[in-house]
């Protein structure tokens, strides 16, 4: 059992020091919200110092892609996993408060909605408990889905402002940001009998990761859930003239268009704008996650891409991360200069998929024109994969449909 504190007094001393460091005042002077925030931050910071034995070179790593992660409150669970709940509760009682009172201040992270997200969170917890190097990859929604209130006997949906007081479990990793590209044109190049493609123009978005520690029972293994926030790639598009003229919406359009991608879970897809936003959302966390995985792999093993399936397993939870296949191939072919056939074999051996229902309304479909316009290069890979699979079927079969 991993111990974060030597004894109760060690915890009290570190807690008091953390209160001063975080808010510039003592525990006694802090509000209940501040006391919770400092306590959670202290546990999160100590968790990041716990070395994960499975992260050593050569150990296979699992990456779990899901649009939802319904984590729930973490403080009580992590104190139990570290075996220090009683110690912390007694220390806080001696300081004049109660652990239960502080736990009441914790907001549920708005990263999931239902069974899909809860399943994903349970898998992360299980992998950490079993000592498996398994990390999650999802989206950091500013407002989650919504919260429900009963007003005048009727259900009312309101914004879930779960980040209003900050989220002490997350760590912003600006140095690990990646760029995601939407739209533009695909340009074909040829030289010395070799040809290649580049995607030029369009919209660039900066995907910024936030890491949340996932503590397994016993505290020996700490994995992470990486969630992505969409931000403007550059601030050069800020319209100073519009701002000075009082047209603040126009001045900040460059920023609002980018941040909208990670604003809420499941944007309303009844209209074209909502469908487009949802497609952007799904592509962003897929592309950003895959870029990070390949960057980590290349740093450890070099450009030995044919060995990727021996060291990396990527699991996709339902249809939302389904672009992992063609996007992984696109990065390998366009950015890493891997042959198409080899890229296909690598993707085939690296990726796995769970489907949770076969109901038509639950299986996502996108208009081809919209998909091709937003993701022109990725669409080319989907088209080629589809063509190759179709060519495998005998055309003479009576049940063949073009």
Coordinates of C-alpha atoms in Angstrom, one line a residue:
X1 CA 0.0 0.0 0.0
X2 CA 1.5 3.3 -1.1
X3 CA 1.7 5.8 1.7
X4 CA 1.6 9.5 0.9
X5 CA 2.2 10.7 4.5
X6 CA 4.4 9.4 7.3
X7 CA 1.7 9.9 10.0
X8 CA -1.2 12.2 10.9
X9 CA 1.1 15.1 12.0
X10 CA 3.0 14.9 8.7
X11 CA -0.3 15.2 6.9
X12 CA -1.5 18.2 9.0
X13 CA 1.8 20.0 8.5
X14 CA 1.7 19.5 4.7
X15 CA -1.9 20.5 4.6
X16 CA -1.3 23.7 6.5
X17 CA 1.6 24.6 4.3
X18 CA -0.4 23.9 1.2
X19 CA -3.2 26.3 2.3
X20 CA -0.7 29.1 2.8
X21 CA 0.9 28.3 -0.6
X22 CA -2.3 28.1 -2.5
X23 CA -4.4 30.9 -1.1
X24 CA -2.0 32.9 1.1
X25 CA -3.9 32.2 4.3
X26 CA -4.1 29.5 7.1
X27 CA -6.5 26.6 7.2
X28 CA -8.6 28.4 9.9
X29 CA -9.0 31.4 7.6
X30 CA -9.9 29.4 4.5
X31 CA -13.4 28.7 3.3
X32 CA -14.8 25.1 3.0
X33 CA -14.4 25.3 -0.8
X34 CA -10.7 26.4 -0.4
X35 CA -10.0 23.7 2.1
X36 CA -11.4 21.1 -0.3
X37 CA -9.4 22.5 -3.2
X38 CA -6.1 22.5 -1.3
X39 CA -6.7 18.9 0.0
X40 CA -7.5 17.6 -3.5
X41 CA -4.5 19.5 -5.0
X42 CA -2.2 18.0 -2.3
X43 CA -3.3 14.5 -3.1
X44 CA -3.1 15.1 -6.8
X45 CA 0.4 16.6 -6.5
X46 CA 1.6 13.6 -4.4
X47 CA 0.0 11.2 -6.9
X48 CA 2.1 12.7 -9.7
X49 CA 5.2 11.8 -7.8
X50 CA 4.2 8.1 -7.5
X51 CA 6.3 6.2 -10.1
X52 CA 4.5 3.9 -12.4
X53 CA 6.6 0.7 -12.8
X54 CA 4.7 -0.2 -16.0
X55 CA 5.9 3.0 -17.6
X56 CA 9.4 1.5 -18.0
X57 CA 10.6 1.0 -21.6
X58 CA 9.4 -2.2 -23.2
X59 CA 6.0 -2.4 -21.3
X60 CA 3.0 -2.4 -23.6
X61 CA 0.7 0.5 -23.0
X62 CA -3.1 0.8 -23.5
X63 CA -4.8 4.0 -24.7
X64 CA -8.5 4.1 -24.1
X65 CA -10.3 6.6 -26.4
X66 CA -13.8 7.6 -25.3
X67 CA -15.9 10.8 -25.8
X68 CA -17.1 10.2 -22.3
X69 CA -15.5 9.5 -18.9
X70 CA -18.0 9.6 -16.0
X71 CA -15.4 9.7 -13.2
X72 CA -17.6 11.0 -10.3
X73 CA -16.0 12.5 -7.2
X74 CA -12.4 11.4 -6.7
X75 CA -11.2 12.5 -3.3
X76 CA -12.8 9.8 -1.1
X77 CA -12.0 7.1 -3.6
X78 CA -8.3 8.1 -3.8
X79 CA -8.0 8.4 0.0
X80 CA -9.3 4.8 0.2
X81 CA -7.0 3.6 -2.6
X82 CA -4.0 5.0 -0.8
X83 CA -5.2 3.6 2.5
X84 CA -5.0 7.0 4.3
X85 CA -8.7 7.9 4.6
X86 CA -8.8 7.4 8.4
X87 CA -5.5 9.2 8.9
X88 CA -6.7 12.2 6.8
X89 CA -10.2 12.3 8.5
X90 CA -8.6 12.3 11.9
X91 CA -6.1 15.1 10.9
X92 CA -8.9 17.3 9.6
X93 CA -11.0 16.7 12.7
X94 CA -8.1 17.8 14.8
X95 CA -7.9 21.0 12.6
X96 CA -11.5 21.8 13.4
X97 CA -13.4 20.5 10.3
X98 CA -14.6 17.1 8.9
X99 CA -13.6 15.1 5.9
X100 CA -17.2 14.6 5.0
X101 CA -17.8 18.4 5.0
X102 CA -15.0 19.0 2.6
X103 CA -16.0 16.1 0.3
X104 CA -19.4 17.8 -0.1
X105 CA -17.6 20.7 -1.9
X106 CA -16.4 18.5 -4.7
X107 CA -18.1 18.9 -8.1
X108 CA -18.7 16.0 -10.4
X109 CA -16.5 16.6 -13.5
X110 CA -18.7 17.1 -16.5
X111 CA -16.8 14.7 -18.7
X112 CA -19.6 12.1 -19.2
X113 CA -23.3 11.5 -19.2
X114 CA -24.3 7.8 -18.9
X115 CA -23.3 4.2 -19.1
X116 CA -20.7 4.8 -21.9
X117 CA -18.8 7.2 -19.7
X118 CA -19.1 5.1 -16.6
X119 CA -17.8 2.0 -18.4
X120 CA -14.8 4.0 -19.5
X121 CA -14.1 5.3 -16.0
X122 CA -14.4 1.8 -14.6
X123 CA -11.9 0.4 -17.2
X124 CA -9.4 3.1 -16.2
X125 CA -9.8 2.3 -12.5
X126 CA -9.4 -1.4 -13.2
X127 CA -6.3 -1.0 -15.3
X128 CA -4.7 1.1 -12.6
X129 CA -5.6 -1.4 -9.9
X130 CA -4.2 -4.3 -12.0
X131 CA -1.0 -2.5 -12.6
X132 CA -1.6 -2.1 -16.4
X133 CA -0.2 1.0 -18.1
X134 CA -3.6 2.2 -19.3
X135 CA -4.3 5.8 -20.0
X136 CA -7.6 7.5 -21.1
X137 CA -8.0 10.0 -23.9
X138 CA -11.0 12.3 -24.1
X139 CA -12.4 15.8 -24.2
X140 CA -12.3 18.5 -21.6
X141 CA -15.8 20.0 -21.8
X142 CA -16.2 23.5 -20.3
X143 CA -19.8 22.9 -19.3
X144 CA -20.3 19.2 -19.6
X145 CA -23.9 18.3 -20.7
X146 CA -26.4 20.0 -18.3
X147 CA -27.7 19.8 -14.8
X148 CA -31.3 19.3 -14.0
X149 CA -33.5 21.3 -11.5
X150 CA -37.2 21.0 -10.7
X151 CA -38.8 24.4 -10.7
X152 CA -42.5 24.8 -10.4
X153 CA -43.0 21.1 -10.8
X154 CA -41.2 21.0 -14.1
X155 CA -37.7 19.8 -15.1
X156 CA -35.4 22.7 -16.2
X157 CA -32.0 22.2 -17.8
X158 CA -29.2 24.6 -16.8
X159 CA -25.6 24.9 -17.5
X160 CA -23.3 22.6 -15.6
X161 CA -20.6 25.0 -14.5
X162 CA -18.4 22.3 -13.0
X163 CA -15.2 24.3 -13.7
X164 CA -16.4 27.4 -12.0
X165 CA -14.3 26.9 -8.9
X166 CA -11.4 25.3 -10.8
X167 CA -10.7 21.5 -10.9
X168 CA -7.8 20.6 -8.6
X169 CA -7.2 17.2 -10.0
X170 CA -6.1 18.4 -13.5
X171 CA -2.8 19.6 -14.7
X172 CA -2.5 21.8 -17.8
X173 CA 0.3 20.5 -20.1
X174 CA 0.8 23.4 -22.4
X175 CA 4.2 22.0 -23.5
X176 CA 2.4 18.9 -24.9
X177 CA 0.0 20.8 -27.1
X178 CA -0.5 19.7 -30.7
X179 CA -2.0 21.3 -33.8
X180 CA -5.2 19.9 -35.4
X181 CA -6.1 21.0 -38.9
X182 CA -9.6 21.4 -40.4
X183 CA -10.5 22.0 -44.0
X184 CA -8.1 23.3 -46.6
X185 CA -7.0 21.5 -49.8
X186 CA -5.1 18.4 -50.4
X187 CA -2.1 19.0 -52.7
X188 CA -0.5 16.1 -54.6
X189 CA 3.3 16.3 -55.0
X190 CA 5.6 14.1 -57.2
X191 CA 9.3 13.8 -57.5
X192 CA 11.6 11.1 -58.9
X193 CA 8.7 8.7 -59.3
X194 CA 7.5 9.1 -55.8
X195 CA 4.4 11.0 -54.9
X196 CA 3.0 12.3 -51.6
X197 CA 0.2 14.6 -50.3
X198 CA 0.0 17.6 -48.1
X199 CA -3.1 19.3 -46.6
X200 CA -2.7 23.1 -47.0
X201 CA -4.8 26.1 -45.8
X202 CA -7.9 25.7 -43.7
X203 CA -8.3 26.2 -40.0
X204 CA -5.6 25.4 -37.4
X205 CA -6.7 24.6 -33.8
X206 CA -4.4 24.2 -30.8
X207 CA -5.3 21.2 -28.7
X208 CA -4.1 21.6 -25.1
X209 CA -4.0 18.6 -22.9
X210 CA -5.0 18.4 -19.2
X211 CA -4.0 15.3 -17.2
X212 CA -6.0 13.8 -14.4
X213 CA -4.3 11.1 -12.2
X214 CA -6.1 7.7 -12.1
X215 CA -5.1 6.0 -8.8
X216 CA -5.4 2.2 -8.6
X217 CA -6.3 0.4 -5.4
X218 CA -3.2 0.2 -3.2
X219 CA -1.8 3.4 -4.7
X220 CA 1.1 1.6 -6.4
X221 CA -0.1 2.4 -10.0
X222 CA -1.0 5.9 -11.1
X223 CA -2.1 6.2 -14.7
X224 CA -3.7 9.3 -16.3
X225 CA -6.7 10.5 -18.1
X226 CA -5.7 13.1 -20.8
X227 CA -8.5 15.4 -21.8
X228 CA -8.2 18.0 -24.6
X229 CA -9.2 21.6 -24.7
X230 CA -9.5 23.5 -28.0
X231 CA -7.9 26.9 -28.2
X232 CA -6.9 29.3 -31.0
X233 CA -3.8 28.4 -32.8
X234 CA -2.7 32.0 -32.9
X235 CA -4.0 35.3 -31.5
X236 CA -2.9 37.2 -34.6
X237 CA -6.5 37.0 -35.9
X238 CA -7.7 39.3 -33.0
X239 CA -9.5 42.1 -34.8
X240 CA -8.3 45.2 -32.9
X241 CA -10.3 47.6 -35.1
X242 CA -13.5 45.8 -34.4
X243 CA -12.8 45.7 -30.7
X244 CA -12.1 49.5 -30.6
X245 CA -15.3 50.0 -32.5
X246 CA -17.2 48.1 -29.9
X247 CA -17.9 45.0 -32.0
X248 CA -16.5 42.6 -29.4
X249 CA -18.1 39.5 -30.9
X250 CA -16.4 40.1 -34.2
X251 CA -13.1 40.9 -32.5
X252 CA -13.2 37.6 -30.6
X253 CA -14.7 35.4 -33.3
X254 CA -11.3 33.7 -33.9
X255 CA -11.3 32.6 -30.2
X256 CA -15.0 31.6 -29.9
X257 CA -14.9 29.4 -33.0
X258 CA -12.0 27.4 -31.5
X259 CA -13.2 27.2 -27.9
X260 CA -16.7 26.1 -29.0
X261 CA -15.3 22.7 -30.0
X262 CA -14.7 21.8 -26.3
X263 CA -17.6 23.7 -24.8
X264 CA -20.2 21.1 -24.2
X265 CA -20.7 17.3 -24.4
X266 CA -22.9 16.3 -27.3
X267 CA -23.8 19.5 -29.1
X268 CA -27.3 19.6 -30.5
X269 CA -26.9 17.9 -34.0
X270 CA -30.4 18.8 -35.2
X271 CA -28.8 21.4 -37.5
X272 CA -25.8 21.6 -39.8
X273 CA -23.8 23.7 -37.4
X274 CA -24.3 21.3 -34.5
X275 CA -23.3 18.3 -36.7
X276 CA -20.2 20.1 -37.9
X277 CA -19.2 21.0 -34.3
X278 CA -19.7 17.4 -33.2
X279 CA -17.6 16.1 -36.0
X280 CA -14.8 18.6 -35.1
X281 CA -15.0 17.5 -31.5
X282 CA -14.6 13.8 -32.4
X283 CA -11.7 14.5 -34.8
X284 CA -9.9 16.8 -32.4
X285 CA -9.5 14.4 -29.6
X286 CA -8.7 11.5 -31.9
X287 CA -6.0 13.4 -33.9
X288 CA -4.5 15.0 -30.8
X289 CA -4.4 11.7 -28.9
X290 CA -2.8 9.8 -31.8
X291 CA -0.2 12.5 -32.4
X292 CA 0.8 12.3 -28.7
X293 CA 1.0 8.5 -28.7
X294 CA 3.2 8.4 -31.8
X295 CA 5.4 11.2 -30.4
X296 CA 5.9 9.3 -27.2
X297 CA 6.6 6.0 -29.0
X298 CA 9.1 7.6 -31.4
X299 CA 10.9 9.2 -28.5
X300 CA 11.4 5.8 -26.8
X301 CA 11.8 3.5 -29.8
X302 CA 12.7 5.7 -32.8
X303 CA 11.0 5.4 -36.2
X304 CA 10.5 1.6 -35.9
X305 CA 6.8 1.9 -36.8
X306 CA 6.3 -1.7 -37.8
X307 CA 6.9 -2.6 -34.1
X308 CA 4.2 -0.2 -32.9
X309 CA 1.6 -2.9 -32.2
X310 CA 4.0 -4.7 -29.9
X311 CA 4.2 -1.7 -27.6
X312 CA 0.9 0.1 -28.1
X313 CA -2.8 -0.9 -27.9
X314 CA -5.4 1.7 -28.8
X315 CA -9.0 0.8 -27.8
X316 CA -11.9 2.9 -29.2
X317 CA -15.1 3.1 -27.0
X318 CA -18.1 3.1 -29.3
X319 CA -18.4 5.0 -32.6
X320 CA -17.2 8.4 -31.5
X321 CA -13.4 7.6 -31.9
X322 CA -14.0 5.6 -35.1
X323 CA -11.7 7.9 -37.0
X324 CA -8.7 6.5 -35.1
X325 CA -8.2 4.0 -38.0
X326 CA -7.9 6.3 -40.9
X327 CA -6.3 9.1 -38.9
X328 CA -3.6 6.8 -37.5
X329 CA -2.8 5.8 -41.1
X330 CA -2.8 9.4 -42.3
X331 CA -0.3 10.4 -39.6
X332 CA 1.9 7.4 -40.4
X333 CA 1.8 8.0 -44.2
X334 CA 1.9 11.8 -44.4
X335 CA 4.0 12.7 -41.4
X336 CA 6.1 9.6 -40.8
X337 CA 6.5 8.5 -44.4
X338 CA 5.3 5.0 -43.9
X339 CA 4.0 3.0 -46.9
X340 CA 0.2 2.8 -47.2
X341 CA 0.1 -1.0 -47.0
X342 CA 2.4 -1.1 -43.9
X343 CA 0.3 1.7 -42.3
X344 CA -2.8 -0.4 -42.8
X345 CA -1.2 -3.5 -41.2
X346 CA 0.0 -1.3 -38.2
X347 CA -3.5 0.2 -37.7
X348 CA -5.1 -3.3 -38.0
X349 CA -2.9 -4.8 -35.3
X350 CA -2.9 -1.7 -33.0
X351 CA -6.6 -0.8 -32.8
X352 CA -9.6 -2.5 -31.2
X353 CA -13.2 -1.5 -30.9
X354 CA -16.2 -2.0 -28.7
X355 CA -19.7 -1.4 -30.0
X356 CA -22.5 -1.0 -27.4
X357 CA -25.6 -1.2 -29.6
X358 CA -26.7 -2.0 -33.1
X359 CA -29.7 0.4 -33.1
X360 CA -29.6 2.6 -36.2
X361 CA -30.2 5.8 -34.3
X362 CA -27.1 5.2 -32.1
X363 CA -24.7 4.6 -35.0
X364 CA -23.3 7.8 -36.3
X365 CA -23.5 8.8 -39.9
X366 CA -22.1 11.9 -41.6
X367 CA -22.9 13.6 -44.9
X368 CA -20.0 12.8 -47.3
X369 CA -19.8 16.4 -48.5
X370 CA -19.5 17.7 -45.0
X371 CA -16.9 15.1 -44.0
X372 CA -14.8 15.6 -47.1
X373 CA -14.8 19.4 -46.8
X374 CA -13.8 19.4 -43.1
X375 CA -11.4 16.5 -43.2
X376 CA -10.3 16.1 -46.8
X377 CA -7.1 14.1 -46.3
X378 CA -8.6 11.7 -43.7
X379 CA -11.6 11.1 -46.0
X380 CA -9.2 10.0 -48.8
X381 CA -7.9 7.2 -46.5
X382 CA -11.5 6.2 -45.7
X383 CA -12.3 6.1 -49.4
X384 CA -9.3 4.0 -50.2
X385 CA -9.9 1.5 -47.3
X386 CA -13.5 1.2 -48.4
X387 CA -12.4 0.5 -52.0
X388 CA -10.0 -2.2 -51.0
X389 CA -12.5 -4.0 -48.9
X390 CA -15.1 -3.8 -51.7
X391 CA -12.6 -5.3 -54.1
X392 CA -12.3 -8.4 -51.9
X393 CA -16.0 -9.3 -52.4
X394 CA -16.9 -11.4 -55.5
X395 CA -19.1 -9.2 -57.7
X396 CA -21.0 -12.2 -58.9
X397 CA -22.8 -12.8 -55.6
X398 CA -26.6 -12.2 -55.8
X399 CA -26.5 -10.3 -52.5
X400 CA -23.8 -7.9 -53.6
X401 CA -24.7 -4.3 -53.4
X402 CA -22.6 -1.4 -54.8

